[in-house]
N, CA, C and O atoms as CSV, one atom per row, in Angstrom:
chain,resi,resn,atom,element,x,y,z
A,1,MET,N,N,141.732,108.300,100.394
A,1,MET,CA,C,140.954,107.047,99.860
A,1,MET,C,C,139.531,107.475,99.971
A,1,MET,O,O,138.700,106.630,99.638
A,2,LEU,N,N,139.122,108.575,100.357
A,2,LEU,CA,C,137.807,108.977,100.198
A,2,LEU,C,C,137.335,109.563,99.028
A,2,LEU,O,O,136.263,109.316,98.474
A,3,LEU,N,N,138.389,110.532,98.605
A,3,LEU,CA,C,138.120,111.084,97.398
A,3,LEU,C,C,138.048,110.114,96.327
A,3,LEU,O,O,137.151,110.214,95.491
A,4,PHE,N,N,139.060,109.018,96.260
A,4,PHE,CA,C,139.038,108.192,95.251
A,4,PHE,C,C,137.645,107.567,95.334
A,4,PHE,O,O,137.061,107.753,94.266
A,5,LEU,N,N,136.930,106.916,96.185
A,5,LEU,CA,C,135.683,106.241,96.346
A,5,LEU,C,C,134.749,107.338,95.509
A,5,LEU,O,O,134.150,106.994,94.490
A,6,THR,N,N,134.689,108.602,96.004
A,6,THR,CA,C,133.879,109.509,95.581
A,6,THR,C,C,133.980,109.717,94.093
A,6,THR,O,O,132.980,110.008,93.437
A,7,LEU,N,N,135.331,109.555,93.475
A,7,LEU,CA,C,135.539,109.634,92.087
A,7,LEU,C,C,134.860,108.403,91.512
A,7,LEU,O,O,133.912,108.409,90.727
A,8,VAL,N,N,135.427,107.444,91.971
A,8,VAL,CA,C,134.632,106.176,91.300
A,8,VAL,C,C,133.063,106.097,91.369
A,8,VAL,O,O,132.418,105.482,90.520
A,9,SER,N,N,132.508,106.734,92.393
A,9,SER,CA,C,130.949,106.657,92.674
A,9,SER,C,C,130.383,107.540,91.433
A,9,SER,O,O,129.430,107.247,90.710
A,10,VAL,N,N,131.144,108.605,91.373
A,10,VAL,CA,C,130.584,109.809,90.227
A,10,VAL,C,C,130.726,109.007,89.076
A,10,VAL,O,O,129.729,108.812,88.381
A,11,ALA,N,N,132.125,108.368,88.679
A,11,ALA,CA,C,132.261,107.914,87.472
A,11,ALA,C,C,131.140,106.836,87.173
A,11,ALA,O,O,130.437,106.921,86.166
A,12,LEU,N,N,131.002,105.760,88.155
A,12,LEU,CA,C,129.756,104.808,88.152
A,12,LEU,C,C,128.273,105.266,87.823
A,12,LEU,O,O,127.557,104.589,87.085
A,13,VAL,N,N,127.859,106.425,88.395
A,13,VAL,CA,C,126.694,107.207,88.104
A,13,VAL,C,C,126.635,107.758,86.649
A,13,VAL,O,O,125.578,107.596,86.039
A,14,ALA,N,N,127.462,108.266,86.161
A,14,ALA,CA,C,127.664,108.593,84.754
A,14,ALA,C,C,127.697,107.365,83.865
A,14,ALA,O,O,127.322,107.474,82.698
A,15,ILE,N,N,128.035,106.446,84.242
A,15,ILE,CA,C,128.086,105.236,83.124
A,15,ILE,C,C,126.878,104.390,83.268
A,15,ILE,O,O,126.391,103.848,82.276
A,16,VAL,N,N,126.405,104.257,84.365
A,16,VAL,CA,C,125.293,103.325,84.549
A,16,VAL,C,C,123.756,104.281,84.017
A,16,VAL,O,O,123.478,105.409,84.424
A,17,PRO,N,N,123.063,103.591,83.187
A,17,PRO,CA,C,121.821,104.527,82.974
A,17,PRO,C,C,120.849,104.533,84.099
A,17,PRO,O,O,120.740,103.555,84.838
A,18,GLN,N,N,120.097,105.682,84.253
A,18,GLN,CA,C,119.463,105.932,85.202
A,18,GLN,C,C,117.978,105.198,85.078
A,18,GLN,O,O,117.414,105.258,83.985
A,19,SER,N,N,117.341,104.510,86.176
A,19,SER,CA,C,116.088,103.707,86.084
A,19,SER,C,C,114.707,104.726,85.782
A,19,SER,O,O,114.942,105.839,86.252
A,20,GLN,N,N,113.978,104.690,85.437
A,20,GLN,CA,C,112.608,105.344,85.207
A,20,GLN,C,C,111.687,104.677,85.976
A,20,GLN,O,O,110.945,103.753,85.642
A,21,ALA,N,N,111.821,105.330,87.235
A,21,ALA,CA,C,110.594,104.720,88.384
A,21,ALA,C,C,109.512,105.475,88.177
A,21,ALA,O,O,109.650,106.646,87.823
A,22,ILE,N,N,108.053,104.815,88.400
A,22,ILE,CA,C,107.158,105.404,88.696
A,22,ILE,C,C,106.806,105.262,90.093
A,22,ILE,O,O,106.906,104.148,90.606
A,23,VAL,N,N,106.358,106.376,90.855
A,23,VAL,CA,C,105.866,106.242,92.334
A,23,VAL,C,C,104.458,106.219,92.085
A,23,VAL,O,O,103.917,106.963,91.267
A,24,ILE,N,N,103.830,105.331,92.816
A,24,ILE,CA,C,102.285,105.161,93.125
A,24,ILE,C,C,101.700,105.153,94.214
A,24,ILE,O,O,102.066,104.358,95.080
A,25,TYR,N,N,100.595,106.081,94.448
A,25,TYR,CA,C,100.027,106.353,95.379
A,25,TYR,C,C,98.601,105.772,95.337
A,25,TYR,O,O,97.858,105.879,94.361
A,26,THR,N,N,98.277,105.124,96.528
A,26,THR,CA,C,96.718,104.059,96.591
A,26,THR,C,C,96.811,103.823,98.048
A,26,THR,O,O,97.836,103.954,98.716
A,27,GLY,N,N,95.633,103.461,98.483
A,27,GLY,CA,C,95.413,103.288,99.672
A,27,GLY,C,C,95.232,101.629,99.852
A,27,GLY,O,O,94.828,100.922,98.929
A,28,TRP,N,N,95.525,101.209,100.930
A,28,TRP,CA,C,95.918,99.712,101.298
A,28,TRP,C,C,94.585,99.072,101.612
A,28,TRP,O,O,94.462,97.847,101.608
A,29,GLU,N,N,93.627,99.859,101.872
A,29,GLU,CA,C,92.367,99.229,102.978
A,29,GLU,C,C,91.381,100.441,102.705
A,29,GLU,O,O,91.694,101.611,102.924
A,30,ARG,N,N,89.966,99.968,102.126
A,30,ARG,CA,C,88.898,100.991,101.813
A,30,ARG,C,C,87.903,100.173,102.758
A,30,ARG,O,O,87.817,98.992,103.094
A,31,HIS,N,N,87.129,101.446,103.058
A,31,HIS,CA,C,85.849,100.902,104.034
A,31,HIS,C,C,84.657,101.538,103.421
A,31,HIS,O,O,84.724,102.735,103.141
A,32,ALA,N,N,83.488,100.814,103.163
A,32,ALA,CA,C,82.140,101.783,102.611
A,32,ALA,C,C,81.016,100.906,103.483
A,32,ALA,O,O,81.115,99.876,104.149
A,33,LEU,N,N,80.024,101.698,103.204
A,33,LEU,CA,C,78.619,101.208,103.754
A,33,LEU,C,C,78.104,100.586,102.547
A,33,LEU,O,O,78.291,101.032,101.415
A,34,VAL,N,N,77.458,99.554,102.828
A,34,VAL,CA,C,76.522,98.801,102.033
A,34,VAL,C,C,75.575,99.314,101.296
A,34,VAL,O,O,74.525,99.643,101.848
A,35,GLY,N,N,75.739,99.485,99.938
A,35,GLY,CA,C,74.569,100.123,99.290
A,35,GLY,C,C,75.350,101.430,98.698
A,35,GLY,O,O,74.924,101.912,97.648
A,36,SER,N,N,76.259,101.903,99.214
A,36,SER,CA,C,77.107,103.350,98.808
A,36,SER,C,C,77.963,102.733,97.429
A,36,SER,O,O,77.990,101.714,96.740
A,37,GLU,N,N,78.532,103.865,97.508
A,37,GLU,CA,C,79.568,103.931,96.018
A,37,GLU,C,C,80.829,104.005,96.662
A,37,GLU,O,O,80.914,104.820,97.580
A,38,ILE,N,N,82.181,103.085,96.275
A,38,ILE,CA,C,83.469,103.450,96.961
A,38,ILE,C,C,84.372,103.966,95.700
A,38,ILE,O,O,84.198,103.768,94.498
A,39,ARG,N,N,85.101,104.485,96.184
A,39,ARG,CA,C,86.323,105.041,94.928
A,39,ARG,C,C,87.382,104.144,95.469
A,39,ARG,O,O,87.674,104.029,96.659
A,40,LEU,N,N,88.047,103.383,94.235
A,40,LEU,CA,C,89.728,103.000,94.618
A,40,LEU,C,C,90.549,103.929,93.847
A,40,LEU,O,O,90.606,103.915,92.617
A,41,SER,N,N,91.133,104.676,94.546
A,41,SER,CA,C,91.910,106.021,94.109
A,41,SER,C,C,93.429,105.503,93.786
A,41,SER,O,O,94.071,104.920,94.660
A,42,CYS,N,N,93.906,105.719,92.632
A,42,CYS,CA,C,95.273,105.555,92.395
A,42,CYS,C,C,95.884,106.630,91.446
A,42,CYS,O,O,95.460,106.779,90.300
A,43,SER,N,N,97.022,107.466,92.036
A,43,SER,CA,C,97.515,108.240,91.095
A,43,SER,C,C,98.940,107.776,91.139
A,43,SER,O,O,99.279,106.847,91.872
A,44,PHE,N,N,99.984,108.572,90.167
A,44,PHE,CA,C,101.134,108.133,90.060
A,44,PHE,C,C,102.001,109.485,89.667
A,44,PHE,O,O,101.550,110.515,89.166
A,45,PHE,N,N,103.165,109.240,89.979
A,45,PHE,CA,C,104.198,110.388,89.656
A,45,PHE,C,C,105.290,109.795,89.105
A,45,PHE,O,O,105.789,108.797,89.625
A,46,SER,N,N,105.904,110.499,87.695
A,46,SER,CA,C,107.053,109.924,87.163
A,46,SER,C,C,107.781,111.302,86.823
A,46,SER,O,O,107.177,112.293,86.413
A,47,TRP,N,N,109.045,111.244,87.028
A,47,TRP,CA,C,110.168,112.465,86.414
A,47,TRP,C,C,110.059,112.240,84.929
A,47,TRP,O,O,109.968,113.274,84.268
A,48,ARG,N,N,110.049,111.147,84.296
A,48,ARG,CA,C,109.971,111.067,82.630
A,48,ARG,C,C,108.485,111.078,82.333
A,48,ARG,O,O,107.508,111.026,83.080
A,49,TRP,N,N,108.633,111.178,80.765
A,49,TRP,CA,C,107.267,111.148,80.080
A,49,TRP,C,C,106.758,109.872,80.150
A,49,TRP,O,O,107.610,108.986,80.088
A,50,THR,N,N,105.613,109.525,80.261
A,50,THR,CA,C,105.119,108.370,80.544
A,50,THR,C,C,104.098,108.210,79.082
A,50,THR,O,O,103.276,109.070,78.766
A,51,SER,N,N,104.307,107.137,78.416
A,51,SER,CA,C,103.812,106.675,77.192
A,51,SER,C,C,102.126,106.318,77.308
A,51,SER,O,O,101.554,106.156,78.386
A,52,GLU,N,N,101.537,106.243,76.115
A,52,GLU,CA,C,100.257,105.603,76.189
A,52,GLU,C,C,100.088,104.185,76.266
A,52,GLU,O,O,99.001,103.613,76.195
A,53,ASP,N,N,101.438,103.522,76.445
A,53,ASP,CA,C,101.288,102.036,76.988
A,53,ASP,C,C,101.407,101.753,78.058
A,53,ASP,O,O,101.828,100.631,78.341
A,54,VAL,N,N,101.081,102.661,79.019
A,54,VAL,CA,C,101.008,102.257,80.792
A,54,VAL,C,C,100.170,101.522,80.787
A,54,VAL,O,O,99.230,101.578,79.994
A,55,THR,N,N,100.336,100.514,81.819
A,55,THR,CA,C,99.332,99.708,82.225
A,55,THR,C,C,99.259,99.493,83.531
A,55,THR,O,O,100.245,99.367,84.257
A,56,PHE,N,N,97.781,99.425,83.992
A,56,PHE,CA,C,97.275,99.553,85.585
A,56,PHE,C,C,96.545,98.221,85.614
A,56,PHE,O,O,96.087,97.739,84.578
A,57,SER,N,N,96.441,97.672,86.699
A,57,SER,CA,C,95.669,96.413,87.014
A,57,SER,C,C,95.306,96.591,88.512
A,57,SER,O,O,96.209,96.757,89.332
A,58,TRP,N,N,93.966,96.559,88.896
A,58,TRP,CA,C,93.231,96.487,90.178
A,58,TRP,C,C,93.058,94.482,90.466
A,58,TRP,O,O,92.631,93.658,89.657
A,59,SER,N,N,93.430,94.309,91.497
A,59,SER,CA,C,93.134,92.903,91.932
A,59,SER,C,C,92.226,93.123,93.058
A,59,SER,O,O,92.000,94.267,93.454
A,60,TYR,N,N,91.634,91.980,93.655
A,60,TYR,CA,C,90.774,91.882,94.916
A,60,TYR,C,C,90.990,90.394,95.518
A,60,TYR,O,O,90.886,89.348,94.878
A,61,ARG,N,N,91.325,90.533,96.927
A,61,ARG,CA,C,91.816,89.256,97.519
A,61,ARG,C,C,90.665,89.470,98.428
A,61,ARG,O,O,90.608,90.557,99.003
A,62,PRO,N,N,89.521,88.383,98.689
A,62,PRO,CA,C,88.803,88.112,99.621
A,62,PRO,C,C,89.370,88.014,100.883
A,62,PRO,O,O,90.497,87.521,100.944
A,63,ASP,N,N,88.814,88.389,101.929
A,63,ASP,CA,C,89.301,87.960,103.388
A,63,ASP,C,C,89.421,86.533,103.487
A,63,ASP,O,O,88.569,85.831,102.943
A,64,GLY,N,N,90.373,86.023,104.114
A,64,GLY,CA,C,90.565,84.584,104.070
A,64,GLY,C,C,90.973,83.531,103.054
A,64,GLY,O,O,90.976,82.301,103.096
A,65,THR,N,N,91.344,84.496,102.046
A,65,THR,CA,C,91.822,83.647,100.625
A,65,THR,C,C,93.466,84.052,100.584
A,65,THR,O,O,94.052,84.891,101.268
A,66,ARG,N,N,93.948,83.239,99.632
A,66,ARG,CA,C,95.286,83.588,99.038
A,66,ARG,C,C,95.201,84.022,97.825
A,66,ARG,O,O,96.046,84.791,97.367
A,67,ASP,N,N,94.229,83.616,97.174
A,67,ASP,CA,C,94.129,83.945,95.302
A,67,ASP,C,C,93.553,85.488,95.516
A,67,ASP,O,O,92.818,85.925,96.401
A,68,SER,N,N,94.020,85.997,94.640
A,68,SER,CA,C,93.347,87.407,94.242
A,68,SER,C,C,92.596,87.283,92.871
A,68,SER,O,O,92.879,86.300,92.185
A,69,ILE,N,N,91.581,88.259,92.357
A,69,ILE,CA,C,90.742,87.973,91.509
A,69,ILE,C,C,90.730,89.366,90.633
A,69,ILE,O,O,90.148,90.369,91.046
A,70,SER,N,N,91.434,89.320,89.377
A,70,SER,CA,C,91.559,90.729,88.609
A,70,SER,C,C,90.127,91.189,88.361
A,70,SER,O,O,89.253,90.479,87.864
A,71,ILE,N,N,89.970,92.541,88.786
A,71,ILE,CA,C,88.657,93.392,88.539
A,71,ILE,C,C,89.038,94.166,87.507
A,71,ILE,O,O,88.251,94.038,86.569
A,72,PHE,N,N,89.964,94.956,87.276
A,72,PHE,CA,C,90.006,96.015,86.488
A,72,PHE,C,C,91.545,95.989,86.096
A,72,PHE,O,O,92.493,95.707,86.829
A,73,HIS,N,N,91.557,96.430,84.471
A,73,HIS,CA,C,92.563,96.405,83.973
A,73,HIS,C,C,92.969,97.702,82.759
A,73,HIS,O,O,92.244,97.630,81.767
A,74,TYR,N,N,93.614,98.409,82.735
A,74,TYR,CA,C,93.928,99.512,81.883
A,74,TYR,C,C,95.138,99.352,81.054
A,74,TYR,O,O,96.245,99.074,81.515
A,75,THR,N,N,94.869,99.543,79.795
A,75,THR,CA,C,95.883,99.432,78.927
A,75,THR,C,C,95.692,99.804,77.566
A,75,THR,O,O,94.590,99.627,77.048
A,76,GLY,N,N,96.830,100.400,76.797
A,76,GLY,CA,C,96.738,100.866,75.675
A,76,GLY,C,C,95.829,102.111,75.521
A,76,GLY,O,O,95.492,102.588,74.438
A,77,GLY,N,N,95.457,102.598,76.804
A,77,GLY,CA,C,94.560,103.824,76.311
A,77,GLY,C,C,93.117,103.412,76.859
A,77,GLY,O,O,92.230,104.239,77.070
A,78,LEU,N,N,92.985,102.034,77.064
A,78,LEU,CA,C,91.497,101.546,77.229
A,78,LEU,C,C,91.387,101.021,78.370
A,78,LEU,O,O,92.400,100.529,78.865
A,79,PRO,N,N,90.181,100.983,79.069
A,79,PRO,CA,C,89.730,100.440,80.455
A,79,PRO,C,C,88.906,98.902,80.185
A,79,PRO,O,O,87.939,98.649,79.467
A,80,TYR,N,N,89.594,98.164,80.933
A,80,TYR,CA,C,88.978,96.792,80.828
A,80,TYR,C,C,88.156,96.388,82.048
A,80,TYR,O,O,88.776,96.012,83.043
A,81,LEU,N,N,86.984,96.422,82.072
A,81,LEU,CA,C,86.216,96.384,83.582
A,81,LEU,C,C,85.848,94.784,83.682
A,81,LEU,O,O,85.814,94.046,82.697
A,82,ASP,N,N,85.666,94.503,84.592
A,82,ASP,CA,C,85.407,93.020,85.193
A,82,ASP,C,C,83.928,92.649,84.718
A,82,ASP,O,O,83.020,93.379,85.116
A,83,ASN,N,N,83.631,91.590,83.914
A,83,ASN,CA,C,82.262,91.148,83.512
A,83,ASN,C,C,81.922,89.919,83.796
A,83,ASN,O,O,81.090,89.354,83.086
A,84,LYS,N,N,82.464,89.313,84.820
A,84,LYS,CA,C,82.496,87.745,85.051
A,84,LYS,C,C,82.335,87.712,86.753
A,84,LYS,O,O,81.450,87.090,87.341
A,85,GLY,N,N,83.191,88.368,87.274
A,85,GLY,CA,C,83.676,88.360,88.705
A,85,GLY,C,C,82.660,88.883,89.763
A,85,GLY,O,O,81.509,89.134,89.406
A,86,PRO,N,N,82.991,89.027,90.854
A,86,PRO,CA,C,82.113,89.512,92.068
A,86,PRO,C,C,81.443,90.802,91.894
A,86,PRO,O,O,80.336,91.070,92.360
A,87,PHE,N,N,82.427,91.852,90.957
A,87,PHE,CA,C,81.944,92.984,90.856
A,87,PHE,C,C,81.410,93.566,89.323
A,87,PHE,O,O,81.369,94.747,88.975
A,88,ARG,N,N,81.025,92.382,88.538
A,88,ARG,CA,C,80.634,92.748,87.242
A,88,ARG,C,C,79.287,93.567,87.340
A,88,ARG,O,O,78.370,93.344,88.131
A,89,ASP,N,N,79.337,94.397,86.537
A,89,ASP,CA,C,78.275,95.201,86.271
A,89,ASP,C,C,78.062,96.677,87.064
A,89,ASP,O,O,77.146,97.485,86.910
A,90,ARG,N,N,79.168,96.742,87.920
A,90,ARG,CA,C,79.298,97.558,89.129
A,90,ARG,C,C,80.605,98.227,89.242
A,90,ARG,O,O,80.752,98.871,90.280
A,91,LEU,N,N,81.517,98.223,88.470
A,91,LEU,CA,C,82.641,98.847,88.152
A,91,LEU,C,C,82.386,99.976,87.192
A,91,LEU,O,O,81.520,99.932,86.318
A,92,GLU,N,N,83.436,101.293,87.474
A,92,GLU,CA,C,83.266,102.285,86.613
A,92,GLU,C,C,84.804,103.042,86.733
A,92,GLU,O,O,85.355,103.404,87.772
A,93,PHE,N,N,85.360,103.172,85.198
A,93,PHE,CA,C,86.799,103.901,85.361
A,93,PHE,C,C,86.508,105.121,85.651
A,93,PHE,O,O,85.658,105.736,85.007
A,94,VAL,N,N,87.203,105.678,86.716
A,94,VAL,CA,C,86.931,106.860,86.901
A,94,VAL,C,C,88.138,107.840,86.663
A,94,VAL,O,O,88.071,108.929,87.233
A,95,GLY,N,N,89.345,107.540,85.802
A,95,GLY,CA,C,90.337,108.408,85.790
A,95,GLY,C,C,91.039,108.428,84.547
A,95,GLY,O,O,90.673,107.472,83.863
A,96,ASN,N,N,91.907,109.135,83.974
A,96,ASN,CA,C,92.545,109.250,82.878
A,96,ASN,C,C,94.277,109.112,83.294
A,96,ASN,O,O,94.701,109.980,84.057
A,97,PRO,N,N,95.029,108.292,82.919
A,97,PRO,CA,C,96.288,108.229,83.408
A,97,PRO,C,C,97.401,109.240,82.731
A,97,PRO,O,O,98.396,109.563,83.380
A,98,LEU,N,N,97.218,109.634,81.632
A,98,LEU,CA,C,97.965,110.708,80.769
A,98,LEU,C,C,97.798,111.843,81.601
A,98,LEU,O,O,98.461,111.905,82.636
A,99,PRO,N,N,96.890,112.886,81.257
A,99,PRO,CA,C,96.607,114.286,81.891
A,99,PRO,C,C,96.782,114.082,83.215
A,99,PRO,O,O,97.851,114.405,83.733
A,100,THR,N,N,95.810,113.544,83.921
A,100,THR,CA,C,95.650,113.727,85.265
A,100,THR,C,C,96.771,112.779,85.842
A,100,THR,O,O,97.052,113.180,86.972
A,101,PHE,N,N,97.359,111.907,85.568
A,101,PHE,CA,C,98.219,111.048,86.114
A,101,PHE,C,C,97.326,110.099,87.458
A,101,PHE,O,O,97.692,109.956,88.624
A,102,GLY,N,N,96.226,109.624,86.867
A,102,GLY,CA,C,95.462,108.881,87.813
A,102,GLY,C,C,94.927,107.653,87.315
A,102,GLY,O,O,94.931,107.656,86.084
A,103,CYS,N,N,94.465,106.595,87.820
A,103,CYS,CA,C,93.772,105.440,87.399
A,103,CYS,C,C,93.022,104.850,88.441
A,103,CYS,O,O,93.423,103.987,89.223
A,104,SER,N,N,91.687,105.476,88.391
A,104,SER,CA,C,91.151,104.960,89.667
A,104,SER,C,C,89.839,104.369,89.091
A,104,SER,O,O,89.403,104.626,87.969
A,105,CYS,N,N,89.297,103.590,89.953
A,105,CYS,CA,C,87.796,102.767,89.513
A,105,CYS,C,C,86.982,103.013,90.784
A,105,CYS,O,O,87.431,103.243,91.906
A,106,SER,N,N,85.605,102.915,90.378
A,106,SER,CA,C,84.635,102.966,91.477
A,106,SER,C,C,83.838,101.542,91.534
A,106,SER,O,O,83.716,100.847,90.526
A,107,ILE,N,N,83.414,101.247,92.546
A,107,ILE,CA,C,82.342,100.006,92.556
A,107,ILE,C,C,81.196,100.786,93.583
A,107,ILE,O,O,81.232,101.479,94.600
A,108,ASN,N,N,80.246,100.269,92.732
A,108,ASN,CA,C,78.898,100.608,93.205
A,108,ASN,C,C,78.012,99.664,94.334
A,108,ASN,O,O,77.995,98.443,94.180
A,109,CYS,N,N,77.532,100.081,95.082
A,109,CYS,CA,C,76.512,98.892,95.834
A,109,CYS,C,C,77.420,97.732,96.451
A,109,CYS,O,O,77.152,96.557,96.200
A,110,PRO,N,N,78.446,98.067,97.222
A,110,PRO,CA,C,79.104,97.008,97.750
A,110,PRO,C,C,78.514,95.942,98.678
A,110,PRO,O,O,77.750,96.333,99.561
A,111,SER,N,N,78.741,94.858,98.589
A,111,SER,CA,C,77.753,93.876,99.719
A,111,SER,C,C,78.817,93.476,101.184
A,111,SER,O,O,80.021,93.627,101.388
A,112,ARG,N,N,77.848,92.992,101.895
A,112,ARG,CA,C,78.566,92.717,102.974
A,112,ARG,C,C,80.013,91.977,102.922
A,112,ARG,O,O,81.027,92.515,103.366
A,113,PRO,N,N,79.996,90.652,102.316
A,113,PRO,CA,C,81.164,90.099,102.398
A,113,PRO,C,C,82.184,90.762,101.531
A,113,PRO,O,O,83.378,90.521,101.710
A,114,GLU,N,N,81.797,91.544,100.647
A,114,GLU,CA,C,83.206,92.439,100.079
A,114,GLU,C,C,83.853,93.215,100.881
A,114,GLU,O,O,84.836,93.837,100.479
């Protein structure tokens, strides 16, 4: 019976296409001094080739709220930085997803409530 289940499992693995997962590494929480610069690091790994159409988004959720604010978006090889929200004019794209497998951004001069 065990041999039969093993053969069925091998047959199913051969039939079902493999998924293309991307493993993402990023910190959950960051701390910074007021007026300093903080880097929001993000890197990823994939066993498969990653196209230029890869998309990354960074969101910010202030303490005590349920809503998040989109602050950074990368798609089609171009970074789109927040120009209206709480981090306007203080965000900087710090990574290149294809050669270095990272999509990080930095925030200049964080303030107390952030």
